[in-house]
Amino acid sequence: MKQSKKQKLKKELDKLVQKIRESRMAVTLELKQTLSAMRDVRTFFLESDYEKEMERLERFVTLGERMKTLIQDGTIDAMCDVVLKLAIGKEPGNEEKSIEGESV
């Protein structure tokens, strides 16, 4: 009977040791990935291209804001209508076609 208890205890300890090892390996892997990402961020801020990249990002954000304004006030839709009308008008035999009831 003592042997049986020892065997059960050994099996339980082996399971616990395995779980601890798996957890340790998972934490180690996640820590390595996090440190690598942090190194990349640090490198980006210390690189000579940092200011140039930030200016580029700022221009991109400004462009997005301008596009949003143009979409909201209908400018983009009007431009698309004009482009479509011009494109249809240039095709041979399409003089009689219209967009939204307007003849081209």
mmCIF file with all atom_site columns, C-alpha atoms in Angstrom:
data_model
loop_
_atom_site.group_PDB
_atom_site.id
_atom_site.type_symbol
_atom_site.label_atom_id
_atom_site.label_alt_id
_atom_site.label_comp_id
_atom_site.label_asym_id
_atom_site.label_entity_id
_atom_site.label_seq_id
_atom_site.pdbx_PDB_ins_code
_atom_site.Cartn_x
_atom_site.Cartn_y
_atom_site.Cartn_z
_atom_site.occupancy
_atom_site.B_iso_or_equiv
_atom_site.pdbx_formal_charge
_atom_site.auth_seq_id
_atom_site.auth_comp_id
_atom_site.auth_asym_id
_atom_site.auth_atom_id
_atom_site.pdbx_PDB_model_num
ATOM 1   C CA . MET A 1 1   ? 0.000   0.000  0.000   1.00 0.00 ? 1   MET A CA 1
ATOM 2   C CA . LYS A 1 2   ? 2.894   2.371  0.710   1.00 0.00 ? 2   LYS A CA 1
ATOM 3   C CA . GLN A 1 3   ? 4.252   1.706  -2.753  1.00 0.00 ? 3   GLN A CA 1
ATOM 4   C CA . SER A 1 4   ? 0.928   2.634  -4.260  1.00 0.00 ? 4   SER A CA 1
ATOM 5   C CA . LYS A 1 5   ? 0.856   5.990  -2.465  1.00 0.00 ? 5   LYS A CA 1
ATOM 6   C CA . LYS A 1 6   ? 4.442   6.671  -3.514  1.00 0.00 ? 6   LYS A CA 1
ATOM 7   C CA . GLN A 1 7   ? 3.602   5.894  -7.124  1.00 0.00 ? 7   GLN A CA 1
ATOM 8   C CA . LYS A 1 8   ? 0.560   8.170  -7.055  1.00 0.00 ? 8   LYS A CA 1
ATOM 9   C CA . LEU A 1 9   ? 2.596   10.954 -5.478  1.00 0.00 ? 9   LEU A CA 1
ATOM 10  C CA . LYS A 1 10  ? 5.365   10.524 -8.057  1.00 0.00 ? 10  LYS A CA 1
ATOM 11  C CA . LYS A 1 11  ? 2.835   10.685 -10.922 1.00 0.00 ? 11  LYS A CA 1
ATOM 12  C CA . GLU A 1 12  ? 1.290   13.846 -9.491  1.00 0.00 ? 12  GLU A CA 1
ATOM 13  C CA . LEU A 1 13  ? 4.713   15.433 -8.981  1.00 0.00 ? 13  LEU A CA 1
ATOM 14  C CA . ASP A 1 14  ? 5.728   14.532 -12.536 1.00 0.00 ? 14  ASP A CA 1
ATOM 15  C CA . LYS A 1 15  ? 2.560   16.193 -13.872 1.00 0.00 ? 15  LYS A CA 1
ATOM 16  C CA . LEU A 1 16  ? 3.210   19.322 -11.826 1.00 0.00 ? 16  LEU A CA 1
ATOM 17  C CA . VAL A 1 17  ? 6.837   19.484 -12.938 1.00 0.00 ? 17  VAL A CA 1
ATOM 18  C CA . GLN A 1 18  ? 5.732   19.162 -16.577 1.00 0.00 ? 18  GLN A CA 1
ATOM 19  C CA . LYS A 1 19  ? 3.171   21.970 -16.167 1.00 0.00 ? 19  LYS A CA 1
ATOM 20  C CA . ILE A 1 20  ? 5.794   24.203 -14.558 1.00 0.00 ? 20  ILE A CA 1
ATOM 21  C CA . ARG A 1 21  ? 8.244   23.521 -17.398 1.00 0.00 ? 21  ARG A CA 1
ATOM 22  C CA . GLU A 1 22  ? 5.602   24.297 -20.032 1.00 0.00 ? 22  GLU A CA 1
ATOM 23  C CA . SER A 1 23  ? 4.687   27.524 -18.274 1.00 0.00 ? 23  SER A CA 1
ATOM 24  C CA . ARG A 1 24  ? 8.333   28.537 -17.960 1.00 0.00 ? 24  ARG A CA 1
ATOM 25  C CA . MET A 1 25  ? 8.959   27.881 -21.651 1.00 0.00 ? 25  MET A CA 1
ATOM 26  C CA . ALA A 1 26  ? 5.867   29.871 -22.642 1.00 0.00 ? 26  ALA A CA 1
ATOM 27  C CA . VAL A 1 27  ? 6.894   32.811 -20.455 1.00 0.00 ? 27  VAL A CA 1
ATOM 28  C CA . THR A 1 28  ? 10.446  32.680 -21.795 1.00 0.00 ? 28  THR A CA 1
ATOM 29  C CA . LEU A 1 29  ? 9.236   32.699 -25.406 1.00 0.00 ? 29  LEU A CA 1
ATOM 30  C CA . GLU A 1 30  ? 6.811   35.581 -24.812 1.00 0.00 ? 30  GLU A CA 1
ATOM 31  C CA . LEU A 1 31  ? 9.502   37.548 -23.002 1.00 0.00 ? 31  LEU A CA 1
ATOM 32  C CA . LYS A 1 32  ? 11.923  37.098 -25.916 1.00 0.00 ? 32  LYS A CA 1
ATOM 33  C CA . GLN A 1 33  ? 9.284   38.267 -28.402 1.00 0.00 ? 33  GLN A CA 1
ATOM 34  C CA . THR A 1 34  ? 8.406   41.279 -26.250 1.00 0.00 ? 34  THR A CA 1
ATOM 35  C CA . LEU A 1 35  ? 12.044  42.266 -25.815 1.00 0.00 ? 35  LEU A CA 1
ATOM 36  C CA . SER A 1 36  ? 12.618  41.952 -29.551 1.00 0.00 ? 36  SER A CA 1
ATOM 37  C CA . ALA A 1 37  ? 9.665   44.246 -30.281 1.00 0.00 ? 37  ALA A CA 1
ATOM 38  C CA . MET A 1 38  ? 10.898  46.734 -27.684 1.00 0.00 ? 38  MET A CA 1
ATOM 39  C CA . ARG A 1 39  ? 14.367  46.696 -29.262 1.00 0.00 ? 39  ARG A CA 1
ATOM 40  C CA . ASP A 1 40  ? 12.810  47.454 -32.645 1.00 0.00 ? 40  ASP A CA 1
ATOM 41  C CA . VAL A 1 41  ? 10.903  50.414 -31.198 1.00 0.00 ? 41  VAL A CA 1
ATOM 42  C CA . ARG A 1 42  ? 14.027  51.705 -29.465 1.00 0.00 ? 42  ARG A CA 1
ATOM 43  C CA . THR A 1 43  ? 16.037  51.354 -32.666 1.00 0.00 ? 43  THR A CA 1
ATOM 44  C CA . PHE A 1 44  ? 13.387  53.252 -34.630 1.00 0.00 ? 44  PHE A CA 1
ATOM 45  C CA . PHE A 1 45  ? 13.540  56.214 -32.257 1.00 0.00 ? 45  PHE A CA 1
ATOM 46  C CA . LEU A 1 46  ? 17.338  56.287 -32.289 1.00 0.00 ? 46  LEU A CA 1
ATOM 47  C CA . GLU A 1 47  ? 17.769  55.959 -36.058 1.00 0.00 ? 47  GLU A CA 1
ATOM 48  C CA . SER A 1 48  ? 18.727  58.934 -38.164 1.00 0.00 ? 48  SER A CA 1
ATOM 49  C CA . ASP A 1 49  ? 15.586  58.475 -40.295 1.00 0.00 ? 49  ASP A CA 1
ATOM 50  C CA . TYR A 1 50  ? 13.282  58.978 -37.298 1.00 0.00 ? 50  TYR A CA 1
ATOM 51  C CA . GLU A 1 51  ? 12.485  62.635 -38.041 1.00 0.00 ? 51  GLU A CA 1
ATOM 52  C CA . LYS A 1 52  ? 12.024  61.930 -41.742 1.00 0.00 ? 52  LYS A CA 1
ATOM 53  C CA . GLU A 1 53  ? 9.642   59.040 -40.998 1.00 0.00 ? 53  GLU A CA 1
ATOM 54  C CA . MET A 1 54  ? 7.686   61.132 -38.494 1.00 0.00 ? 54  MET A CA 1
ATOM 55  C CA . GLU A 1 55  ? 7.312   63.926 -41.064 1.00 0.00 ? 55  GLU A CA 1
ATOM 56  C CA . ARG A 1 56  ? 6.115   61.365 -43.601 1.00 0.00 ? 56  ARG A CA 1
ATOM 57  C CA . LEU A 1 57  ? 3.592   60.017 -41.094 1.00 0.00 ? 57  LEU A CA 1
ATOM 58  C CA . GLU A 1 58  ? 2.397   63.548 -40.328 1.00 0.00 ? 58  GLU A CA 1
ATOM 59  C CA . ARG A 1 59  ? 1.899   64.261 -44.049 1.00 0.00 ? 59  ARG A CA 1
ATOM 60  C CA . PHE A 1 60  ? -0.003  60.994 -44.431 1.00 0.00 ? 60  PHE A CA 1
ATOM 61  C CA . VAL A 1 61  ? -2.326  61.830 -41.527 1.00 0.00 ? 61  VAL A CA 1
ATOM 62  C CA . THR A 1 62  ? -2.892  65.337 -42.930 1.00 0.00 ? 62  THR A CA 1
ATOM 63  C CA . LEU A 1 63  ? -3.717  63.855 -46.335 1.00 0.00 ? 63  LEU A CA 1
ATOM 64  C CA . GLY A 1 64  ? -6.214  61.493 -44.720 1.00 0.00 ? 64  GLY A CA 1
ATOM 65  C CA . GLU A 1 65  ? -7.875  64.404 -42.925 1.00 0.00 ? 65  GLU A CA 1
ATOM 66  C CA . ARG A 1 66  ? -8.083  66.367 -46.200 1.00 0.00 ? 66  ARG A CA 1
ATOM 67  C CA . MET A 1 67  ? -9.608  63.373 -47.980 1.00 0.00 ? 67  MET A CA 1
ATOM 68  C CA . LYS A 1 68  ? -12.178 62.996 -45.211 1.00 0.00 ? 68  LYS A CA 1
ATOM 69  C CA . THR A 1 69  ? -13.160 66.659 -45.587 1.00 0.00 ? 69  THR A CA 1
ATOM 70  C CA . LEU A 1 70  ? -13.412 66.355 -49.373 1.00 0.00 ? 70  LEU A CA 1
ATOM 71  C CA . ILE A 1 71  ? -15.588 63.267 -49.048 1.00 0.00 ? 71  ILE A CA 1
ATOM 72  C CA . GLN A 1 72  ? -17.850 64.899 -46.469 1.00 0.00 ? 72  GLN A CA 1
ATOM 73  C CA . ASP A 1 73  ? -18.423 68.082 -48.462 1.00 0.00 ? 73  ASP A CA 1
ATOM 74  C CA . GLY A 1 74  ? -19.129 66.171 -51.695 1.00 0.00 ? 74  GLY A CA 1
ATOM 75  C CA . THR A 1 75  ? -16.064 67.328 -53.629 1.00 0.00 ? 75  THR A CA 1
ATOM 76  C CA . ILE A 1 76  ? -14.859 63.778 -54.300 1.00 0.00 ? 76  ILE A CA 1
ATOM 77  C CA . ASP A 1 77  ? -18.291 62.740 -55.613 1.00 0.00 ? 77  ASP A CA 1
ATOM 78  C CA . ALA A 1 78  ? -18.404 65.775 -57.918 1.00 0.00 ? 78  ALA A CA 1
ATOM 79  C CA . MET A 1 79  ? -14.903 65.030 -59.229 1.00 0.00 ? 79  MET A CA 1
ATOM 80  C CA . CYS A 1 80  ? -15.829 61.395 -59.881 1.00 0.00 ? 80  CYS A CA 1
ATOM 81  C CA . ASP A 1 81  ? -18.939 62.493 -61.779 1.00 0.00 ? 81  ASP A CA 1
ATOM 82  C CA . VAL A 1 82  ? -16.869 64.822 -63.977 1.00 0.00 ? 82  VAL A CA 1
ATOM 83  C CA . VAL A 1 83  ? -14.265 62.137 -64.665 1.00 0.00 ? 83  VAL A CA 1
ATOM 84  C CA . LEU A 1 84  ? -16.968 59.623 -65.599 1.00 0.00 ? 84  LEU A CA 1
ATOM 85  C CA . LYS A 1 85  ? -18.706 62.124 -67.868 1.00 0.00 ? 85  LYS A CA 1
ATOM 86  C CA . LEU A 1 86  ? -15.438 62.938 -69.604 1.00 0.00 ? 86  LEU A CA 1
ATOM 87  C CA . ALA A 1 87  ? -14.550 59.257 -69.979 1.00 0.00 ? 87  ALA A CA 1
ATOM 88  C CA . ILE A 1 88  ? -17.942 58.366 -71.426 1.00 0.00 ? 88  ILE A CA 1
ATOM 89  C CA . GLY A 1 89  ? -17.878 61.346 -73.757 1.00 0.00 ? 89  GLY A CA 1
ATOM 90  C CA . LYS A 1 90  ? -14.525 60.267 -75.230 1.00 0.00 ? 90  LYS A CA 1
ATOM 91  C CA . GLU A 1 91  ? -15.735 56.781 -76.152 1.00 0.00 ? 91  GLU A CA 1
ATOM 92  C CA . PRO A 1 92  ? -16.872 56.529 -79.795 1.00 0.00 ? 92  PRO A CA 1
ATOM 93  C CA . GLY A 1 93  ? -20.636 56.328 -80.202 1.00 0.00 ? 93  GLY A CA 1
ATOM 94  C CA . ASN A 1 94  ? -21.409 57.410 -76.642 1.00 0.00 ? 94  ASN A CA 1
ATOM 95  C CA . GLU A 1 95  ? -22.493 60.966 -77.372 1.00 0.00 ? 95  GLU A CA 1
ATOM 96  C CA . GLU A 1 96  ? -26.096 60.195 -76.442 1.00 0.00 ? 96  GLU A CA 1
ATOM 97  C CA . LYS A 1 97  ? -25.368 58.466 -73.104 1.00 0.00 ? 97  LYS A CA 1
ATOM 98  C CA . SER A 1 98  ? -26.109 60.293 -69.903 1.00 0.00 ? 98  SER A CA 1
ATOM 99  C CA . ILE A 1 99  ? -25.268 60.111 -66.244 1.00 0.00 ? 99  ILE A CA 1
ATOM 100 C CA . GLU A 1 100 ? -28.081 60.796 -63.780 1.00 0.00 ? 100 GLU A CA 1
ATOM 101 C CA . GLY A 1 101 ? -30.303 62.201 -66.504 1.00 0.00 ? 101 GLY A CA 1
ATOM 102 C CA . GLU A 1 102 ? -27.737 64.687 -67.835 1.00 0.00 ? 102 GLU A CA 1
ATOM 103 C CA . SER A 1 103 ? -26.713 64.350 -71.467 1.00 0.00 ? 103 SER A CA 1
ATOM 104 C CA . VAL A 1 104 ? -23.027 64.175 -72.199 1.00 0.00 ? 104 VAL A CA 1
#
